[in-house]
Short mmCIF file of C-alpha atoms in Angstrom, two decimals:
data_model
loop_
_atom_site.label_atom_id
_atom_site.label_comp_id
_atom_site.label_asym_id
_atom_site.label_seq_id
_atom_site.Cartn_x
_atom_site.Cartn_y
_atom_site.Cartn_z
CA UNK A 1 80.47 55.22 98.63
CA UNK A 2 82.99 56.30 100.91
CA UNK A 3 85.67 53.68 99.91
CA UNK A 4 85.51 54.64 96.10
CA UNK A 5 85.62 58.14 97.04
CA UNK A 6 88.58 57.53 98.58
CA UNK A 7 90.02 55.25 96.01
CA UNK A 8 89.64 57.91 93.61
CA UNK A 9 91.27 60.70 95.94
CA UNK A 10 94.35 58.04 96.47
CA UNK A 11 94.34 57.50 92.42
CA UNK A 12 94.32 61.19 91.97
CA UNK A 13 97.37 61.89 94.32
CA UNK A 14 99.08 58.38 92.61
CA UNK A 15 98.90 60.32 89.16
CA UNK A 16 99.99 64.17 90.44
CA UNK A 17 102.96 62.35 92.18
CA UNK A 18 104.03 61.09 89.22
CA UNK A 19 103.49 63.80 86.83
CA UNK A 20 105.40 65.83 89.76
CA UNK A 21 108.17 63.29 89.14
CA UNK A 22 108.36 63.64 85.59
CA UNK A 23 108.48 66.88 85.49
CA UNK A 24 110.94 67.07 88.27
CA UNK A 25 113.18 64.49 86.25
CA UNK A 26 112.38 66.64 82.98
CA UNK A 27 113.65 70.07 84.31
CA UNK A 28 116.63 68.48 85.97
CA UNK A 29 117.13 66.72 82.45
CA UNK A 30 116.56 70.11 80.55
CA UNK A 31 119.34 71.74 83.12
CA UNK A 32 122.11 69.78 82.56
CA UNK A 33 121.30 69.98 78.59
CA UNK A 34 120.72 74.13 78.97
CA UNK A 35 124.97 74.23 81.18
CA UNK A 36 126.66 71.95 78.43
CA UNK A 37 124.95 73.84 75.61
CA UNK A 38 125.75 77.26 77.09
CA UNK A 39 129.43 77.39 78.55
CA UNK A 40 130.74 80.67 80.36
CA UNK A 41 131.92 83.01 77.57
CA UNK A 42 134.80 84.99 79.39
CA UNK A 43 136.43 84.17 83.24
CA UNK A 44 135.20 82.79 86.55
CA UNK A 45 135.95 84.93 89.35
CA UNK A 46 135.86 84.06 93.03
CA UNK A 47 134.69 87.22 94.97
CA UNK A 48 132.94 86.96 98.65
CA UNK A 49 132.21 83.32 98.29
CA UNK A 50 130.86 83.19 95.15
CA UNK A 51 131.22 82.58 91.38
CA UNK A 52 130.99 85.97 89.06
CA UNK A 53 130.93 85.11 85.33
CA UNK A 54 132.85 88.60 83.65
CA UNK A 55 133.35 88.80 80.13
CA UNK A 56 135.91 91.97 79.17
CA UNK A 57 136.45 93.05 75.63
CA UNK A 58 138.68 96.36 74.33
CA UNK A 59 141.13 97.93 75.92
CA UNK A 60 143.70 95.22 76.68
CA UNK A 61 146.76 97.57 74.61
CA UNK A 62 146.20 100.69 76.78
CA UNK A 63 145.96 100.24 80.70
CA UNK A 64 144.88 103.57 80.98
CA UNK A 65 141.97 102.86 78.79
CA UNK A 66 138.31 104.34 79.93
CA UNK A 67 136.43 101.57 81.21
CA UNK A 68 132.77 100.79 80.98
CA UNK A 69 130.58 98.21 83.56
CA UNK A 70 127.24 96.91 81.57
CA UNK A 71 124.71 95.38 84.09
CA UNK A 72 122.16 94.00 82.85
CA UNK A 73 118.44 93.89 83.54
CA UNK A 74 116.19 91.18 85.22
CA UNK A 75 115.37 87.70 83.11
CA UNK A 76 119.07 87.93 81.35
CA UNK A 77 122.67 87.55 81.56
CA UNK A 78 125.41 89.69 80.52
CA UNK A 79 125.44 88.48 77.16
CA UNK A 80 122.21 90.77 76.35
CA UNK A 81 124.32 94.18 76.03
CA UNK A 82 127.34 92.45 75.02
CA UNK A 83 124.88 91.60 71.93
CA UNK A 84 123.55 95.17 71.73
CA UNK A 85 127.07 96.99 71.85
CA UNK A 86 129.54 94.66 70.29
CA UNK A 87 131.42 96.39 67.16
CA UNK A 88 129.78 99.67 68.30
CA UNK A 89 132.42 100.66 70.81
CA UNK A 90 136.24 101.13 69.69
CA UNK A 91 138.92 98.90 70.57
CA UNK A 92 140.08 101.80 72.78
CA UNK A 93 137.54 100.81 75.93
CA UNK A 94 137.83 98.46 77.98
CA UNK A 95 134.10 96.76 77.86
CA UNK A 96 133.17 94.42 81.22
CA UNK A 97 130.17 92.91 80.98
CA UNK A 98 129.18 90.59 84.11
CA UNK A 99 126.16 88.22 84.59
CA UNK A 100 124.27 89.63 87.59
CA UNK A 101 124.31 87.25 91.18
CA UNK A 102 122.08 84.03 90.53
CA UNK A 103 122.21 84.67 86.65
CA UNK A 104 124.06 83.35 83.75
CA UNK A 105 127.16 81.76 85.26
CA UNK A 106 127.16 83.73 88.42
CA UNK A 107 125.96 82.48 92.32
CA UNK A 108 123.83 84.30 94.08
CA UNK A 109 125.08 83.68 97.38
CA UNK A 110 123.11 86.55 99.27
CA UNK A 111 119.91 86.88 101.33
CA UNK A 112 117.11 85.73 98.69
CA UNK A 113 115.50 88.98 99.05
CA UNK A 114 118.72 90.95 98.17
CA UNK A 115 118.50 94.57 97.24
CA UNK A 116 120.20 96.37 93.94
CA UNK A 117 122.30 97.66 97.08
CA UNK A 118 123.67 94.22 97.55
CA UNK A 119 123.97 93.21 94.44
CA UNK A 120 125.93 96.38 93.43
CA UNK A 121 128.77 95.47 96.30
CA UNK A 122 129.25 92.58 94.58
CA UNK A 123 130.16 94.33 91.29
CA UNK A 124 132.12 96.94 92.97
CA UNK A 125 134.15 93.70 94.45
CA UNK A 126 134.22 92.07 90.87
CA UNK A 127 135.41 95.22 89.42
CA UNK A 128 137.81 95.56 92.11
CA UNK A 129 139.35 92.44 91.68
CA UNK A 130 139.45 93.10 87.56
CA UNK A 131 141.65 96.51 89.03
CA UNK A 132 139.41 98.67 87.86
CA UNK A 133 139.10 101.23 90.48
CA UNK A 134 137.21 104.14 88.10
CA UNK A 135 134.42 103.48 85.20
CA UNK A 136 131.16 104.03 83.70
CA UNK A 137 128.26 102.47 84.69
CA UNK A 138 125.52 101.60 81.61
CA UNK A 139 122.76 99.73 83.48
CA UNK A 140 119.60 98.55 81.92
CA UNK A 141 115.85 98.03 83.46
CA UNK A 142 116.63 96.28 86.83
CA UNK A 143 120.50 97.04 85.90
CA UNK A 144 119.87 100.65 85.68
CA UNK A 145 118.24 100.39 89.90
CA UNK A 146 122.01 98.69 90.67
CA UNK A 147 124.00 100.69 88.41
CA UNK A 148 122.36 103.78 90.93
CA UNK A 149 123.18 101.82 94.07
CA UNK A 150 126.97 101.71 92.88
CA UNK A 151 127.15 105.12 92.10
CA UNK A 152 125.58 105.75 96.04
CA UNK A 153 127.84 103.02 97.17
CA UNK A 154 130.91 104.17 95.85
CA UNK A 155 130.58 107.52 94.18
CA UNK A 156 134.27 108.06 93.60
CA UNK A 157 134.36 105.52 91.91
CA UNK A 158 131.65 105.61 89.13
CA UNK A 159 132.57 108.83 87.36
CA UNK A 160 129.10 108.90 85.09
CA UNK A 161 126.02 106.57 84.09
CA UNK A 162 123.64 105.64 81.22
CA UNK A 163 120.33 104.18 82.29
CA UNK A 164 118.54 102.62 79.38
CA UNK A 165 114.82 101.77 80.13
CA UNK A 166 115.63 102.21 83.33
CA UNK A 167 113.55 100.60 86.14
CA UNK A 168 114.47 102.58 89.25
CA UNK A 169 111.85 103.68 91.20
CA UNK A 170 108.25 102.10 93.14
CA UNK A 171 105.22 101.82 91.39
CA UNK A 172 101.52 101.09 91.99
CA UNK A 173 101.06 97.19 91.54
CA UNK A 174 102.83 93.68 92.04
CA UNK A 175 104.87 91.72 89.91
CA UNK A 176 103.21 88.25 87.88
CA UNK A 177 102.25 86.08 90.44
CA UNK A 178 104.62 83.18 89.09
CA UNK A 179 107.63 85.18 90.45
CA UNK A 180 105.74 86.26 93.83
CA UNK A 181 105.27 81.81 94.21
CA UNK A 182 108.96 81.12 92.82
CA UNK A 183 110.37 83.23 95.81
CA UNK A 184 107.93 81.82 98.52
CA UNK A 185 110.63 79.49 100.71
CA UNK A 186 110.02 76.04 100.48
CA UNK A 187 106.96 76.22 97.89
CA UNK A 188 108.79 78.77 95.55
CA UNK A 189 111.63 75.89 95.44
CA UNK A 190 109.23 72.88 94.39
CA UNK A 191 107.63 75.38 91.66
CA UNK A 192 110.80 76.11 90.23
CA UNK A 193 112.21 72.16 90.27
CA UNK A 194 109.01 71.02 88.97
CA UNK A 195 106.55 73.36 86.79
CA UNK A 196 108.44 76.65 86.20
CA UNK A 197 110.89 75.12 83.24
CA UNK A 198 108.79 73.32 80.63
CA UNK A 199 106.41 76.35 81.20
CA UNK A 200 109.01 78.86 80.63
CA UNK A 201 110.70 77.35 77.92
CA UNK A 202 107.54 77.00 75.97
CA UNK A 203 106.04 80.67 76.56
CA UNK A 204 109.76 82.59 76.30
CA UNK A 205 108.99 83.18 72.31
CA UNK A 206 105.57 85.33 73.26
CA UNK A 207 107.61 87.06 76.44
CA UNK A 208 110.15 88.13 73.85
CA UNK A 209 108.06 89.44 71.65
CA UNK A 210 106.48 91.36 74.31
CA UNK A 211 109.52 92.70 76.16
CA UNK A 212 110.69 94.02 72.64
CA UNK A 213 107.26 95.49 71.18
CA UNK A 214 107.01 97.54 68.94
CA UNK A 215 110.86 96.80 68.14
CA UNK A 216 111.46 93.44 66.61
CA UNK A 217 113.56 90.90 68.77
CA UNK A 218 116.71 90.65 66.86
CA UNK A 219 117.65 87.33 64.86
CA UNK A 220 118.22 84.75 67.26
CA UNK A 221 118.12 86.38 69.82
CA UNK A 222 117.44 83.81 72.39
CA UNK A 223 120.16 81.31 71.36
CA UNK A 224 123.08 84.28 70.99
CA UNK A 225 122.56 85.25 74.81
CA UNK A 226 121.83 82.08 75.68
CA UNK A 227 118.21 82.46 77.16
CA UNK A 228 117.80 79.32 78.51
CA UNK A 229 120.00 80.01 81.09
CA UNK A 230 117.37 81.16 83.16
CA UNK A 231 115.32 78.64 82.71
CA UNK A 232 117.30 76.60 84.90
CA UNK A 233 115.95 76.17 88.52
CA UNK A 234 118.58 78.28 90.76
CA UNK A 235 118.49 81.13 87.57
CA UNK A 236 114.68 81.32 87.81
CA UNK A 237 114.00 81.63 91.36
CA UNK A 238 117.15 84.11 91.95
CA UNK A 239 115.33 86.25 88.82
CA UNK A 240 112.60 85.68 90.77
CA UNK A 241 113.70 87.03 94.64
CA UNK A 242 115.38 89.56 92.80
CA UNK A 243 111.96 90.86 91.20
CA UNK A 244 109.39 90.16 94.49
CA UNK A 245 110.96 92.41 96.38
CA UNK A 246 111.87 94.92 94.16
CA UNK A 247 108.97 97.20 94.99
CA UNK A 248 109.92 97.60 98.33
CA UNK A 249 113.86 98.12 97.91
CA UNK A 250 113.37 100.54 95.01
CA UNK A 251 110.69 102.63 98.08
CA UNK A 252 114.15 102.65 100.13
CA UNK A 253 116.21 103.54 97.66
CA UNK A 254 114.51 106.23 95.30
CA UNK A 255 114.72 108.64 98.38
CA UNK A 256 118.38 108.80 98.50
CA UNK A 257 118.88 109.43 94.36
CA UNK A 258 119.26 113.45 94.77
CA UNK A 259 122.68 112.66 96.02
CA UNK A 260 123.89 111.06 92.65
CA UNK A 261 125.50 113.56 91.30
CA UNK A 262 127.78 112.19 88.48
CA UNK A 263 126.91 113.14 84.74
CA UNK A 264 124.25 110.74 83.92
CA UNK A 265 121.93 109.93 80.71
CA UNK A 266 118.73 108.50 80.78
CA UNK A 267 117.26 106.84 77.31
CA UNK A 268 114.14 105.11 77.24
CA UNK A 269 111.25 104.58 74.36
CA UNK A 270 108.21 106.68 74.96
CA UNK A 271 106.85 102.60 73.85
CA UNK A 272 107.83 100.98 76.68
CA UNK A 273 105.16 98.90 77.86
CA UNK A 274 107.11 96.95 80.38
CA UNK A 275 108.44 99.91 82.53
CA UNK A 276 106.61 103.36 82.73
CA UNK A 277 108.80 105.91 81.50
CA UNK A 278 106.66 108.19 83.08
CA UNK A 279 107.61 107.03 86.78
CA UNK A 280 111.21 105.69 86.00
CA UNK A 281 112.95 107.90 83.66
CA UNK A 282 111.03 110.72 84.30
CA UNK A 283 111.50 110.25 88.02
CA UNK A 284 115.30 109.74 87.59
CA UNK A 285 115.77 113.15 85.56
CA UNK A 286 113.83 114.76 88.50
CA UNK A 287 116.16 113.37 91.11
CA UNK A 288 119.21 113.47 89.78
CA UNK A 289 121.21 116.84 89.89
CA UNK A 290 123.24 115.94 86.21
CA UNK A 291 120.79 114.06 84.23
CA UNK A 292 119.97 114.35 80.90
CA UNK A 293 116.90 112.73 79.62
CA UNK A 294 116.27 111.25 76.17
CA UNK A 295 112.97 109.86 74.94
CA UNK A 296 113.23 107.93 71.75
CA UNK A 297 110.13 107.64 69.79
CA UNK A 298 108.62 104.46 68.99
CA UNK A 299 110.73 102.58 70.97
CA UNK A 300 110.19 99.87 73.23
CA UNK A 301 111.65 98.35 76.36
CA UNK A 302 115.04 97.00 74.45
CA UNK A 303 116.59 100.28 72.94
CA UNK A 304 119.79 99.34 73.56
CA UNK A 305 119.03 96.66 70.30
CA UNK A 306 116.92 99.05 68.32
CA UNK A 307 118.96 102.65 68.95
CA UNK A 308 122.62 101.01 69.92
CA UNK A 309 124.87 103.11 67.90
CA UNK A 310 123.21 106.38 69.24
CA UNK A 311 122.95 104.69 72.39
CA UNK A 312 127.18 104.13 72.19
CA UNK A 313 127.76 107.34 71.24
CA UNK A 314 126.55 108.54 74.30
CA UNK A 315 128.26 106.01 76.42
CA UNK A 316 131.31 107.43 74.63
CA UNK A 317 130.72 110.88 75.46
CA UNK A 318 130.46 110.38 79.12
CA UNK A 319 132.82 107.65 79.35
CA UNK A 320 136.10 109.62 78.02
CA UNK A 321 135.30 112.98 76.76
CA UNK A 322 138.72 114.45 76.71
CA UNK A 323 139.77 111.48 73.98
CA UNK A 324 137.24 112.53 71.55
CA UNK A 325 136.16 108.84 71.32
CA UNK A 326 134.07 107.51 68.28
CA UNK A 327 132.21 104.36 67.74
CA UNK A 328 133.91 101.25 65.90
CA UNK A 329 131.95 101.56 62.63
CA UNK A 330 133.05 106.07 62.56
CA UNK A 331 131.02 109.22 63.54
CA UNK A 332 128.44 109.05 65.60
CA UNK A 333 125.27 108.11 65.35
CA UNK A 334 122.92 111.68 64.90
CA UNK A 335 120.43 111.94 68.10
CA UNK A 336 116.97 110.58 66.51
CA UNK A 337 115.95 110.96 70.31
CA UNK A 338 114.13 114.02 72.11
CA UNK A 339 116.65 115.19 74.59
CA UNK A 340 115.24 117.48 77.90
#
């Protein structure tokens, strides 16, 4: 009994090794399709070691012209509010939109528990090597937790913000358990090499649909940002480290808002089921001295798509008052948001 009992075990370990391997050769297949399908939109910057993928649009005519950062949230690139805002904001400001470390076309190159913190040195350094030494910061979900850390990093330097479904401060609860395994060392790598791809790939139409309810995700949407991109093994696991230890840097962090005190605005959909507005937005118009908070009704976790041209109109506001800015397409957009 004890030989076919172990025949079977040896069988059983045969077959997983290869299914391991074919998924293994699948994903690494899938990769180099998912980097020659999706090229870097704008420039590749060296800054502290690593690759930073910035795309910059407006402003080239006037080199005085207001300047805006966009920093995207977690499971994205750059391209997201690129998407959201393009044609919205005039030719006037300079747009830089820049694909967060370990996402899109940009290394992570930092501790694989990095904190917004970190992450938001790295922009100030992109941003300093662009020559932009003054701007507005428009960060969304986990972009709206580093957008704060730049203006505490460098506060003479970010002159306002717009946090749009912002994700910025610790909650009750964990994160799914498939990001908690992809940023385990050693384990967390095989999962992402072997399983976390062909999974992905296969339930990213039902996360969409989810991340934008009750808004509908826009035409397309995955193949005009370029999704896949984080699909990839070194995407997913940096997505991943970024979102494990979240919790516990936003517990640090949180404490030290009250000394943010640049004009911000806060939007968020009183729908958001991905983020409580509750904890985040509400808890950002608390701490912040200069915040102004707008609650959009019957929006979701994605306003920027659903509400952009209000949502630009604020940007404008804050980003260059004295110019009397408007958006690209005229006047703007009348508040359909409850402002407090």
């Amino acid at each position: 009994m004890f030989p076919v009992l172990i025949v079977i075990l040896v069988l059983a370990l045969v077959l997983a090794l290869v299914l391991a391997l074919f998924l293994a050769g699948y994903t690494e297949l899938r990769r180099r399709q998912i980097q020659r399908r999706n090229p870097p939109a704008g420039i590749l910057l060296q800054v502290d070691g690593a690759q930073v993928h910035v795309i910059e649009d407006g402003g080239q005519a006037d080199p005085g012209a207001p300047v805006v950062l966009f920093v995207h949230g977690a499971s994205g690139n750059g391209q997201d509010l690129r998407l959201a805002f393009s044609g919205l904001l005039p030719e006037a400001v300079r747009c830089v939109y820049i694909d967060r470390p370990g996402l899109g076309h940009s290394d992570r190159r930092l501790p694989a528990d990095a904190a917004p913190r970190d992450q938001a040195r790295r922009l100030l350094a992109t941003m300093t090597a662009l020559g932009h030494e003054v701007f507005t910061v428009v960060g969304h979900s986990f972009g709206a937790a580093v957008a704060a850390a730049m203006a505490l990093e460098a506060p003479a330097r970010v002159q306002a913000l717009v946090f749009l479904a912002p994700a910025t401060h610790p909650w009750n609860g964990k994160v799914a358990w498939y990001y908690r395994l992809s940023a385990l060392p050693v384990i967390g790598w095989l999962f992402c090499r072997v399983i976390a791809l062909p999974v992905a790939e296969r339930v990213a139409p039902l996360s969409m649909r989810h991340v934008f309810a009750p808004d509908p995700v826009p035409p397309a949407y995955d193949a005009r940002i370029g999704l896949e991109l984080l699909f990839r093994p070194e995407s997913f696991r940096s997505n991943a480290c970024d979102l494990a230890a979240f919790n516990r840097h936003l517990a640090d962090q949180a404490r030290l808002y009250p000394r943010i005190g640049q004009p911000a605005v806060i939007v968020t959909g009183d729908q958001d089921g991905v983020v409580w507005p509750s904890i985040h937005s509400r808890g950002l118009k608390r701490d912040l001295p200069a915040a102004r908070l707008i609650e959009l009704p019957g929006a979701g976790h994605m306003p920027q798509h659903a509400h952009a041209a209000e949502i630009a109109a604020h940007i404008l506001t804050l980003a260059d008052g004295t110019r009397a800015l408007q958006p690209a397409g005229g006047e703007p957009a009348p508040g359909a948001g409850r402002p407090s």
